[in-house]
XYZ file of C-alpha atoms in Angstrom:
619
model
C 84.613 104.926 177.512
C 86.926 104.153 180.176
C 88.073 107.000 182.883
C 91.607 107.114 181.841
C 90.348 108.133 178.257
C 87.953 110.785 179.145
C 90.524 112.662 181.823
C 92.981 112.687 178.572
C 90.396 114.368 176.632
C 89.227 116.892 179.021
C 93.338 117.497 179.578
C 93.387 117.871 175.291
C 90.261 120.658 175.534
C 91.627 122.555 178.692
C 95.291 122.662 176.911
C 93.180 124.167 173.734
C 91.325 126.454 175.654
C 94.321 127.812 177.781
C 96.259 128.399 174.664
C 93.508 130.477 173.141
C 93.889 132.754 176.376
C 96.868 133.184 176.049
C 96.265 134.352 172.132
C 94.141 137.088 173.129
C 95.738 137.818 176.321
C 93.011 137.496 178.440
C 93.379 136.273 182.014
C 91.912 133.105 183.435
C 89.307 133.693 185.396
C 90.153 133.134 189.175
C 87.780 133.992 191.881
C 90.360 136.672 193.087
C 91.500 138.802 189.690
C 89.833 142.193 189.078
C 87.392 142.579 186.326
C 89.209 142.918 183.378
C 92.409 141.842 184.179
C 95.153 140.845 181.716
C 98.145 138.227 181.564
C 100.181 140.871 182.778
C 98.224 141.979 185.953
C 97.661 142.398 189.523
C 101.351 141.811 190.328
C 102.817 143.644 193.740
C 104.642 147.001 193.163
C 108.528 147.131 194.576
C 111.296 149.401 194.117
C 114.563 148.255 191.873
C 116.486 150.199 190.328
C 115.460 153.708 191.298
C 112.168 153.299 190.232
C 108.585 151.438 190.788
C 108.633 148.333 189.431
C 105.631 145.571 188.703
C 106.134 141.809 188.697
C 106.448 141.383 185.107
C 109.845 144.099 185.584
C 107.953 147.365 184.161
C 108.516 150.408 185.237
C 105.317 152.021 187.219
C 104.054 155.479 187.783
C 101.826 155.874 190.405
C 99.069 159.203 189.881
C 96.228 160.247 191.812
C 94.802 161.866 194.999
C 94.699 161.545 198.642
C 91.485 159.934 200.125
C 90.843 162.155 201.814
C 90.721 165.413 204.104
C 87.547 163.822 205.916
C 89.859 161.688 208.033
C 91.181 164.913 209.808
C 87.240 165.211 210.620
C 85.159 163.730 213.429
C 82.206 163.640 212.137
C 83.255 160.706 210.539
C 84.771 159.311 213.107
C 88.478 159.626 211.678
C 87.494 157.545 208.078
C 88.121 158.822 204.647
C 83.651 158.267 204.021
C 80.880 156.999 206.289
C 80.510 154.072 204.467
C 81.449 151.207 202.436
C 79.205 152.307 199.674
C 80.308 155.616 199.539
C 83.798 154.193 199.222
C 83.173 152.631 196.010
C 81.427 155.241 194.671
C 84.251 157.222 195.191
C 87.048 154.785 193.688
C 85.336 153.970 190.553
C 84.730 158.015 189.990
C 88.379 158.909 190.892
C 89.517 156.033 188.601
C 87.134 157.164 185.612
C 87.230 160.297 185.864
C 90.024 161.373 187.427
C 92.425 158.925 185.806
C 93.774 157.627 189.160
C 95.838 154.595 189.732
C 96.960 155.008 193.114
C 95.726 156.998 196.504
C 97.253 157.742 199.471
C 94.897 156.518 201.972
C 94.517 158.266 205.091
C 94.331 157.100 208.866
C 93.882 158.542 212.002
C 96.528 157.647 215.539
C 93.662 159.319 217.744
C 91.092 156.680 216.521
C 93.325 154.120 216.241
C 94.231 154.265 219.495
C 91.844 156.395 221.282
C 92.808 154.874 225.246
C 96.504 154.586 225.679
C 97.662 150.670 224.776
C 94.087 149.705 223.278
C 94.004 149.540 219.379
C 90.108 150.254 218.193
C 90.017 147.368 216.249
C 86.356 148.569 215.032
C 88.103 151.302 213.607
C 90.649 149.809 211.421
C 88.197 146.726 210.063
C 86.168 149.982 208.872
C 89.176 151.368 207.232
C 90.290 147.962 205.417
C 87.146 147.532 204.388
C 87.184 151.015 202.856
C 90.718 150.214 201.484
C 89.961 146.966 200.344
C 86.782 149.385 197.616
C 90.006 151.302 195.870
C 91.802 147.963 195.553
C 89.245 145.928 194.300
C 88.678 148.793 191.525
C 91.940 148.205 190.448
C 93.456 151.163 192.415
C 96.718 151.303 194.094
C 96.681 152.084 197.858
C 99.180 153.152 200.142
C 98.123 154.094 203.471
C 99.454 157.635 205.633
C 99.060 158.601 209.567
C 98.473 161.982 208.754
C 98.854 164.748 211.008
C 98.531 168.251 210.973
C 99.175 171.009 213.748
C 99.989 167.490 216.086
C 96.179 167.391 216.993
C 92.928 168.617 216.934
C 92.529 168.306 221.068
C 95.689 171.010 221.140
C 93.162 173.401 220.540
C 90.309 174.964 221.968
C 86.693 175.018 221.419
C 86.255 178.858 220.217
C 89.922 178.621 218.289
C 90.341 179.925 214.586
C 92.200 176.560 214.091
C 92.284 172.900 214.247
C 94.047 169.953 213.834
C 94.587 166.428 213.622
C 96.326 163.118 214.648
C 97.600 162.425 217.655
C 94.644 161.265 220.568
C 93.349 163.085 223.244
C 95.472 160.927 225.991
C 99.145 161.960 224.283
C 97.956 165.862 224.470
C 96.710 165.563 228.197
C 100.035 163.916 229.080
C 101.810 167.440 228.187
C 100.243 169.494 229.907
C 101.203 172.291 226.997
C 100.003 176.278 227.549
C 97.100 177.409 225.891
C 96.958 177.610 222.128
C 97.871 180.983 220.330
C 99.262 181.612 216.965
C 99.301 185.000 217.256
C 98.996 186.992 214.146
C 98.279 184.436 211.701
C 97.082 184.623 207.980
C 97.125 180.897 207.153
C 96.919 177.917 209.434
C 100.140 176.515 208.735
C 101.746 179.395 210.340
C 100.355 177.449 213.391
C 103.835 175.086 212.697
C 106.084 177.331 214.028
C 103.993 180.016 215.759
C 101.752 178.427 218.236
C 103.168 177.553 221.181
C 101.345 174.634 221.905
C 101.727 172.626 218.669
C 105.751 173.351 218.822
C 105.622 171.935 222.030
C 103.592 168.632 221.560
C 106.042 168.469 217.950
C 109.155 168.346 220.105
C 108.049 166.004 222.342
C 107.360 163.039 219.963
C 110.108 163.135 218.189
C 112.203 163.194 221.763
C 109.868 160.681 223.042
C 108.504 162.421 225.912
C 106.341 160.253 227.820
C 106.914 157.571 225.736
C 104.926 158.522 222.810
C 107.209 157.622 220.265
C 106.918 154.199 221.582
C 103.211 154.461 221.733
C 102.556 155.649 217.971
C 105.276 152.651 216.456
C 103.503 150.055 218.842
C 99.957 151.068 217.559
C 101.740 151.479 213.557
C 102.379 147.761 214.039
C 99.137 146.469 215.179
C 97.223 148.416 212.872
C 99.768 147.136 209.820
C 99.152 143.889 211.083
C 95.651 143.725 211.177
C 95.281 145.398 207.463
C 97.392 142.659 206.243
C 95.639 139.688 208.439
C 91.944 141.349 206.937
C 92.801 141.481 203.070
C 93.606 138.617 200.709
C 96.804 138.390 199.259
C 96.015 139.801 196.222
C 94.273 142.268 197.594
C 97.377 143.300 199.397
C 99.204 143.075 196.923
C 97.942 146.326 195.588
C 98.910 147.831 198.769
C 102.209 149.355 197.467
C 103.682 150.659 201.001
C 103.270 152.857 204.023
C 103.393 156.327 204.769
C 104.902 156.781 208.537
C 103.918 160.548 209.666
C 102.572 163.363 207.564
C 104.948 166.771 207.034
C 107.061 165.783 209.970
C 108.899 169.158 211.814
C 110.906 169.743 214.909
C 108.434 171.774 216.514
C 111.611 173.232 217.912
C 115.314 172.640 217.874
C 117.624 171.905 220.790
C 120.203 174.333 221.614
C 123.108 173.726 218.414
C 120.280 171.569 216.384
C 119.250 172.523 213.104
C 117.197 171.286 210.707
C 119.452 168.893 208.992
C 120.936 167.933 212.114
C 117.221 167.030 213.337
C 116.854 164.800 210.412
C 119.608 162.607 211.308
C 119.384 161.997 215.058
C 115.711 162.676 215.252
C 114.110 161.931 212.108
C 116.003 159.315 210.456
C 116.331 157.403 213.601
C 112.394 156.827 213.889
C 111.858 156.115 210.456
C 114.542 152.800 210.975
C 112.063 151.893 213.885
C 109.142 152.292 211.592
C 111.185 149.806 209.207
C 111.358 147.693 211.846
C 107.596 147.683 212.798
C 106.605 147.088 209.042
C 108.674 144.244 209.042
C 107.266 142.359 212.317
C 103.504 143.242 210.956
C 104.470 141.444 207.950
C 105.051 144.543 205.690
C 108.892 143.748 204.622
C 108.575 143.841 200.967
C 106.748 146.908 200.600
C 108.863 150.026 201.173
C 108.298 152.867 203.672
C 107.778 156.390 202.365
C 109.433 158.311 204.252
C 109.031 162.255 204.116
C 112.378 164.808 204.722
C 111.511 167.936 207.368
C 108.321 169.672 205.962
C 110.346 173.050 204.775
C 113.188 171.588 202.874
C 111.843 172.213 199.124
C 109.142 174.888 200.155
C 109.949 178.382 197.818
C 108.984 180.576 200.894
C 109.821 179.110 204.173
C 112.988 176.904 203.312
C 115.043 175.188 205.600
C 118.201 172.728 205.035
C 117.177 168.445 204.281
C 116.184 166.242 202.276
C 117.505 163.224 204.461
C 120.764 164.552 203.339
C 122.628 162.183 205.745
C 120.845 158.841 205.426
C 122.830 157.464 202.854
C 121.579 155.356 200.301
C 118.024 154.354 200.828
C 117.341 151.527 198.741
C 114.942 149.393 197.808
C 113.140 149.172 201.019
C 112.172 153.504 201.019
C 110.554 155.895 198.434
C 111.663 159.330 198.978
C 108.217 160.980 199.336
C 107.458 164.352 199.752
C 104.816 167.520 199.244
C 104.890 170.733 197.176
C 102.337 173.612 197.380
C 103.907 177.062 196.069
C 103.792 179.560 198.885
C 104.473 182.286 197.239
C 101.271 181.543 194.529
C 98.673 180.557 197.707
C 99.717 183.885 199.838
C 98.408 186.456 196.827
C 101.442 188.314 197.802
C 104.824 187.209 196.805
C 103.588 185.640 193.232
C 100.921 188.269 191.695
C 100.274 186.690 188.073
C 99.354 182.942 186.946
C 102.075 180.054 186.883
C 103.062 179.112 183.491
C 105.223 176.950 181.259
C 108.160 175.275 183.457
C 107.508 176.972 186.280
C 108.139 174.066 188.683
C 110.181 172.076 186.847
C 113.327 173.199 189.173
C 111.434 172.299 192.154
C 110.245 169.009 190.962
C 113.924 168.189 189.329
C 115.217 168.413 192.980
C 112.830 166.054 194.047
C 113.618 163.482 191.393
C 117.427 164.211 192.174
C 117.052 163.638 196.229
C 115.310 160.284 195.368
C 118.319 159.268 193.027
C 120.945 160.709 195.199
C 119.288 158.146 198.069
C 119.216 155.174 195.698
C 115.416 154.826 195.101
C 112.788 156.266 193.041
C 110.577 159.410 194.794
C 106.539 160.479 195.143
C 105.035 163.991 195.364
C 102.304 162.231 197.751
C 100.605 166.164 198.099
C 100.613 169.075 195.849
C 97.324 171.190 194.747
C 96.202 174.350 194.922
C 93.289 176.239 196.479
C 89.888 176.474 194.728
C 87.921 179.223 195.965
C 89.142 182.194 198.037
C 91.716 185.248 197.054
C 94.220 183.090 194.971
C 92.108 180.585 193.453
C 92.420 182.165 189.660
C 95.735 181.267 189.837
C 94.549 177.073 190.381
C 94.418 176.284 186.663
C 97.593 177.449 185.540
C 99.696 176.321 189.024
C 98.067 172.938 189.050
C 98.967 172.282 184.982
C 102.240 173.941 185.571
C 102.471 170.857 188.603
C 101.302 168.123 186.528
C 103.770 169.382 184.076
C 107.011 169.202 186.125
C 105.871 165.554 187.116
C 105.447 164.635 183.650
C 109.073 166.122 182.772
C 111.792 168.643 184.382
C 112.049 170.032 180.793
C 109.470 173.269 180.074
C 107.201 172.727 177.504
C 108.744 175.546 175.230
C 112.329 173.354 175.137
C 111.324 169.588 175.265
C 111.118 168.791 171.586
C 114.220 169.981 171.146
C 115.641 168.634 174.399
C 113.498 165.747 175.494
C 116.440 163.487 176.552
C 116.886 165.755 179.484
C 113.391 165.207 180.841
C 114.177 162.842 183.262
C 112.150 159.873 184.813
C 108.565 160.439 185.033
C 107.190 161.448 188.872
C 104.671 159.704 190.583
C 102.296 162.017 192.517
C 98.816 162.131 194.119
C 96.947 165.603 194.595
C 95.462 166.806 197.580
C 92.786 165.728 197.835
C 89.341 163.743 196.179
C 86.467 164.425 199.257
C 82.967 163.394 197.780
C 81.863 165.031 200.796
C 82.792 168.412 199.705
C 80.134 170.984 200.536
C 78.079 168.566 202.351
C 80.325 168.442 205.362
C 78.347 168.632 209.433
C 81.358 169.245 211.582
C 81.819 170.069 214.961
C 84.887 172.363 214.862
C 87.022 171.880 217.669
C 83.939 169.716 219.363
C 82.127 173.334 219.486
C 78.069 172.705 218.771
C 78.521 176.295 217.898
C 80.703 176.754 215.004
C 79.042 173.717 212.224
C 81.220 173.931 209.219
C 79.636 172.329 206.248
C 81.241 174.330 203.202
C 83.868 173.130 201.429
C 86.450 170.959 203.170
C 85.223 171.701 206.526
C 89.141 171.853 207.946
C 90.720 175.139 208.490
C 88.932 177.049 205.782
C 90.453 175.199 202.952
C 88.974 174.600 199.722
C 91.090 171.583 197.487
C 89.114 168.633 196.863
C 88.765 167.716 192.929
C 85.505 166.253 193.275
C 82.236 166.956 194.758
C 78.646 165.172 194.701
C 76.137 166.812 192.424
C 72.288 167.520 193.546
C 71.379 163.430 192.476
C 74.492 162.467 194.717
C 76.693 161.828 191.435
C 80.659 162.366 191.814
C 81.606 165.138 189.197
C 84.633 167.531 189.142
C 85.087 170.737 190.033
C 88.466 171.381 187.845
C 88.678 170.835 184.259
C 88.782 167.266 183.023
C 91.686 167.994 180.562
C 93.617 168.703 183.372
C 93.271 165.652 185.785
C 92.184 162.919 183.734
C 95.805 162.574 182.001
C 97.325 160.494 179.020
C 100.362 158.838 181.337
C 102.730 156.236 180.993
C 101.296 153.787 183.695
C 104.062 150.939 183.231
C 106.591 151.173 180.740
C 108.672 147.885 179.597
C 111.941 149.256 179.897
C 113.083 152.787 180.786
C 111.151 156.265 180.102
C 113.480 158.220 177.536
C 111.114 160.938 177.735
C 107.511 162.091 178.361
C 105.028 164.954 177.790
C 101.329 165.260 177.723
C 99.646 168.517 175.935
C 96.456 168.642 178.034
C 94.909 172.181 176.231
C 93.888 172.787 179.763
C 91.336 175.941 180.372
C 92.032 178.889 182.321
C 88.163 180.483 182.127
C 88.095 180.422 178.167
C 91.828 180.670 177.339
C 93.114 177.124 176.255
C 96.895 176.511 177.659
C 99.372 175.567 175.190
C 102.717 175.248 176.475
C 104.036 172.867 174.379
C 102.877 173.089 170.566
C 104.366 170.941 168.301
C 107.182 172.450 166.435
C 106.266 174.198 163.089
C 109.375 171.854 161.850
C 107.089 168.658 162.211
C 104.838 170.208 159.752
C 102.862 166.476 159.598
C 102.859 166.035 162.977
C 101.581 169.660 163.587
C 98.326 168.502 161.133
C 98.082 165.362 162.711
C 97.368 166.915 166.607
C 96.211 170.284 165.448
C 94.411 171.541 168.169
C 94.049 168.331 169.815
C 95.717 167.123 173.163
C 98.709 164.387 172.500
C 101.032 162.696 174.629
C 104.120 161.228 173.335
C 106.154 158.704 175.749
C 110.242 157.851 174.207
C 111.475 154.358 175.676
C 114.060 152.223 175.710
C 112.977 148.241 175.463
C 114.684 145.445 178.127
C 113.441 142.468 176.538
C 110.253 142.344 178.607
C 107.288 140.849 176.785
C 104.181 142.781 178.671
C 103.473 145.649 176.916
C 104.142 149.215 178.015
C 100.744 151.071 179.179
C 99.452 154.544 178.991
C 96.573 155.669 180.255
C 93.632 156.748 177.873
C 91.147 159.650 179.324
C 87.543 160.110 178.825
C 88.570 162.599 175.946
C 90.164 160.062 173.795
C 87.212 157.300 172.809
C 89.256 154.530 171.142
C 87.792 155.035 168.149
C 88.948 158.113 167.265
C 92.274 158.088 169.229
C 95.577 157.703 166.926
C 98.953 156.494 167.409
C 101.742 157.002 165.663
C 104.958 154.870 166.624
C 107.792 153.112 165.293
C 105.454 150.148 165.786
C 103.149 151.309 163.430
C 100.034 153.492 163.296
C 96.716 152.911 163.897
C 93.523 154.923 164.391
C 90.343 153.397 166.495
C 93.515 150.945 167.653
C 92.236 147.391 168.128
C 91.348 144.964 171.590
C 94.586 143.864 172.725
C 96.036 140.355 172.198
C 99.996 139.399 172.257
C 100.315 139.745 168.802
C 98.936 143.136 168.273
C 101.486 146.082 168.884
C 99.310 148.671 169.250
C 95.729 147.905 171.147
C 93.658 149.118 173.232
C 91.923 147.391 176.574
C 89.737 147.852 179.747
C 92.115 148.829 182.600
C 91.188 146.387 186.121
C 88.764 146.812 188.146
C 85.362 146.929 186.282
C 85.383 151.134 186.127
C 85.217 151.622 182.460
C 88.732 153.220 182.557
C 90.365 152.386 179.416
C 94.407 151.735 178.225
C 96.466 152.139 175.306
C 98.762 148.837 175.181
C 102.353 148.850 173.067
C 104.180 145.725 172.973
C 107.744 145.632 172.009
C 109.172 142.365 173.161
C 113.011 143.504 172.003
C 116.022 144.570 174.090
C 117.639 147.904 173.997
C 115.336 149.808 171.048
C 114.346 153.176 171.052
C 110.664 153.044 170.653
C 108.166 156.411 170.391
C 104.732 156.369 170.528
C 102.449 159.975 169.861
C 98.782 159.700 171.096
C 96.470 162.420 170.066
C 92.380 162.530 169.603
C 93.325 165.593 167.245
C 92.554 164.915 163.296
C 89.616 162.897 162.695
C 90.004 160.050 160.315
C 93.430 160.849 159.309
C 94.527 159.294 155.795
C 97.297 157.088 155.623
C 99.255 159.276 153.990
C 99.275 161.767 156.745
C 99.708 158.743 158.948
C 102.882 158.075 157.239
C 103.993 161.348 156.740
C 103.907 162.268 160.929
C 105.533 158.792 161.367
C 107.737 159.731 159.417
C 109.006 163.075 160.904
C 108.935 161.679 164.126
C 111.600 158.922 163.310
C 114.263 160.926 161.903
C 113.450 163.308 164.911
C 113.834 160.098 167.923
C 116.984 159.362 165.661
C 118.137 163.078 166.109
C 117.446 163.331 169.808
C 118.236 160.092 171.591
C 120.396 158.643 169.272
């Protein structure tokens, strides 16, 4: 046979072969896609719109934690773990067990850039390489200079406190007075108490010394170098950048005030930050820029938001952090949280970010886990996840669910593996070893620890973090809650029951957890995506949509409206798929591991109800 007729056959079988990929949706194989990867995949994250978007136009929310508290640590020398290995470990547990699509990833300006001018390139190929474990497990990453209290070298060897951030050179160039907080109960007072840290505060952001100059010009190399040492579709899953953690004044100038600081202080550096993303060959991921620490605190509360930076756009997230005060201090909030008790504070958020013309990101909120308040964890932290599923309580959404607003992305601080196991020098002081749990100022958050045989297991309930969520939705979130029957000690949390006048519906969950995600279709033809946790096994999870139903729904292909599939990155992590390839429908789609083996005639029944009620409420 002569070549031209064999390269015409091979063409004939490829052709066959590629079309019965497409069929089933599964990707071609490439030496660069994720395990498990579909059609629809490994696309970069942007902002139109208000909102995350993906490449095929879906709109993305971004959940998970902040990796991790052992960066504000020497003892690993400024790196979320000590290795590699312990990396991965750690992104394929917070992916299957906590649910986690996305972590902030954080970095450290005083081993960055631990002599003036010199960037430790050591330093940041161990952090990319750490980054590049989370992104080849299918995880979002977008990396954070975090700071706290300014810097750890601020304070002395025999202090109470500690911080992080800036290097040992841009302290000794102050020549600030000697560390004091005075009367302190918590170390944040530190912010505005301690002489020191004010001091160091204000001189950043007025460039003393050139320091502001120093930190951009070490930003940009260490951008650079990230995106020189991952592949391009490896950074493509790095969604942005984080500038400066919890920003503050330290103190204002004589007629200043806080939203006056955020305009000619704040706003200002965040444009240069722009700027240095740009030249390290960041420009189409967008900055997240964080307002003045106190603006939406419910204790200490002072005027921002970035009130006078206009519209933001496409190339910012508003990003910003909620703990409740009044809940941690075992004073001012006595009882548990409950039903919609942060929905006010998390409805401002949402309305800054659309007021600035982009979408927004809790990028910290948690609770503490052992200490004086720590009964009060399980109901604050599902009262959190709550108000960034919806700003409508749980006791009102089925009867107002257009008014819950867009779903908020968030990651909780924090996931540290290390928890419990920690050998740190406090302060440098080879007399005060803190190894209990997060080794940093006496607090106690971290999610996850490593069990007696080194295995990653939580230390909060699994209803609560592992979380039904719409992941990418083709076309616009109408509405969204999630039922997680959470545990406070024995009592299960029910905020939001289904109404006694979806009698069907009511059977169908019964004590079950269910999400239920309203949408509006924009002709996009990947399919929308929720996230399935560890509690509902495919084969006994049911859906009930204007699709159809299904129980033990089927492997995905682009044919089958309701399916089920692998989400990337080889972690076991599974996904509910819904494909509605129309234009401006109403679609509705309840997920529940509630009734076992429902009949079709319940089935129909709870589809049924739910119709006439999407019809009622959106329409």
């Amino acid at each position: 046979m002569d070549m031209p007729n064999i390269r015409a056959r091979l063409l004939v079988v490829l052709v066959i072969l590629c079309g019965f990929l497409t069929v089933s949706g599964v990707r071609p194989v490439t030496a660069q896609a994720l395990p498990d990867s579909l059609w629809f995949d490994d696309t970069p994250i942007t902002v139109q719109d208000g909102r995350f978007t993906d490449g095929q136009g879906r709109e993305v929310v971004l959940r998970g934690y902040n990796v991790s508290g052992e960066t504000k640590l020497a003892e690993n020398k400024g790196l979320p773990f000590a290795s590699v290995a312990d990396a991965k470990k750690s992104a394929t547990a917070l992916r299957a067990l906590g649910g986690g699509n996305s972590v902030r990833f954080l970095l450290s300006w005083a081993y960055a850039e631990p002599v003036r001018g010199q960037v430790d390139t050591a330093y940041l190929s161990a952090a990319t390489a750490q980054m590049r474990a989370f992104l080849d497990a299918g995880i979002r990453v977008y990396p954070d200079f975090h700071q706290d209290l300014y810097s750890r070298h601020l304070f002395d060897p025999d202090s109470w406190y500690t911080g992080d951030g800036a290097p040992k050179w841009a302290v000794d160039l102050g020549n600030y007075p000697d560390e004091s907080c005075g009367i302190c109960f918590l170390w944040g007072q530190n912010i505005t108490q301690n002489g020191a840290v004010k001091a160091a505060q204000h001189d950043f952001w007025h460039n003393a010394h050139g320091l502001q100059d120093s930190f951009l010009a070490m930003a940009q190399q260490a951008m650079a170098y990230v995106r020189q040492n991952l592949t391009a579709d490896q950074f493509e899953g790095v969604i942005g950048f984080d500038p400066y953690n919890e920003p503050y004044a330290g103190s204002y100038d004589s007629g200043q005030n806080s939203r006056t600081w955020e305009r000619d202080l704040l706003w200002p550096f965040y444009v240069k930050f722009r700027a240095r993303m740009d030249a390290a060959g960041w420009q189409d991921k967008p900055a997240f820029v964080e307002p003045n620490l106190f603006w939406n605190g419910n204790v200490s509360k002072e005027e921002g938001g970035l009130l006078d930076a206009n519209a933001l756009g496409s190339r910012y997230v508003f990003n910003t952090h909620f703990y409740d005060q009044k809940a941690i201090s075992g004073i001012l909030m006595w009882g548990n949280a409950s039903d919609g008790q942060y929905v006010t504070d998390f409805g401002t958020v949402r309305d800054r970010a659309a007021a600035l013309g982009t979408t927004g990101i809790v990028s910290e909120f948690g609770h503490p886990l052992n200490g004086s308040t720590a009964g009060k964890a399980p109901t604050v932290l599902k009262a959190m996840y709550q108000a960034l599923d919806s700003r409508v309580k749980g006791a009102n959404w089925w009867t107002t669910p257009a008014s819950s607003g867009p779903v908020l992305s968030g990651s909780q601080w924090q996931w540290d593996i290390y928890h419990g196991r920690h050998h740190e020098l406090m302060n440098g002081n080879p007399d005060k070893v803190l190894t209990e749990a997060d080794a940093w100022n006496d607090e106690d958050l971290s999610a996850v620890h490593l069990d007696n045989s080194g295995k990653a297991v939580l230390r909060q309930d699994a209803r609560l973090l592992d979380r039904i969520y719409p992941s990418a939705t083709a076309g616009k979130t109408a509405a969204f809650t999630y039922e997680d029957r959470s545990r406070d000690g024995s009592t299960t949390l029910t905020w939001n029951p289904v109404p006694s006048s979806l009698p069907n519906v009511s059977r169908l969950v019964g004590t079950g957890q269910y999400g239920l995600l309203a949408w509006r279709s924009d002709g996009t033809s990947a399919p929308t995506e929720l996230h399935l946790p560890a509690s509902f096994p495919t084969a006994t999870t049911t859906v009930v949509s204007d699709l159809g139903t299904s129980y033990g729904p089927p492997a995905y292909t682009r044919t089958t409206p309701i399916a089920t599939a692998p989400e990337p990155g080889g972690t076991g992590s599974r996904r509910l798929l819904l494909t509605a390839p129309d234009n401006g429908v109403l679609h509705y789609a309840l997920v529940t591991n509630g009734t076992t083996n429902p009949s079709p005639t319940l089935l129909n029944a709870a589809r049924s109800e739910l119709s006439a009620w999407a019809a009622q409420e959106f329409n």
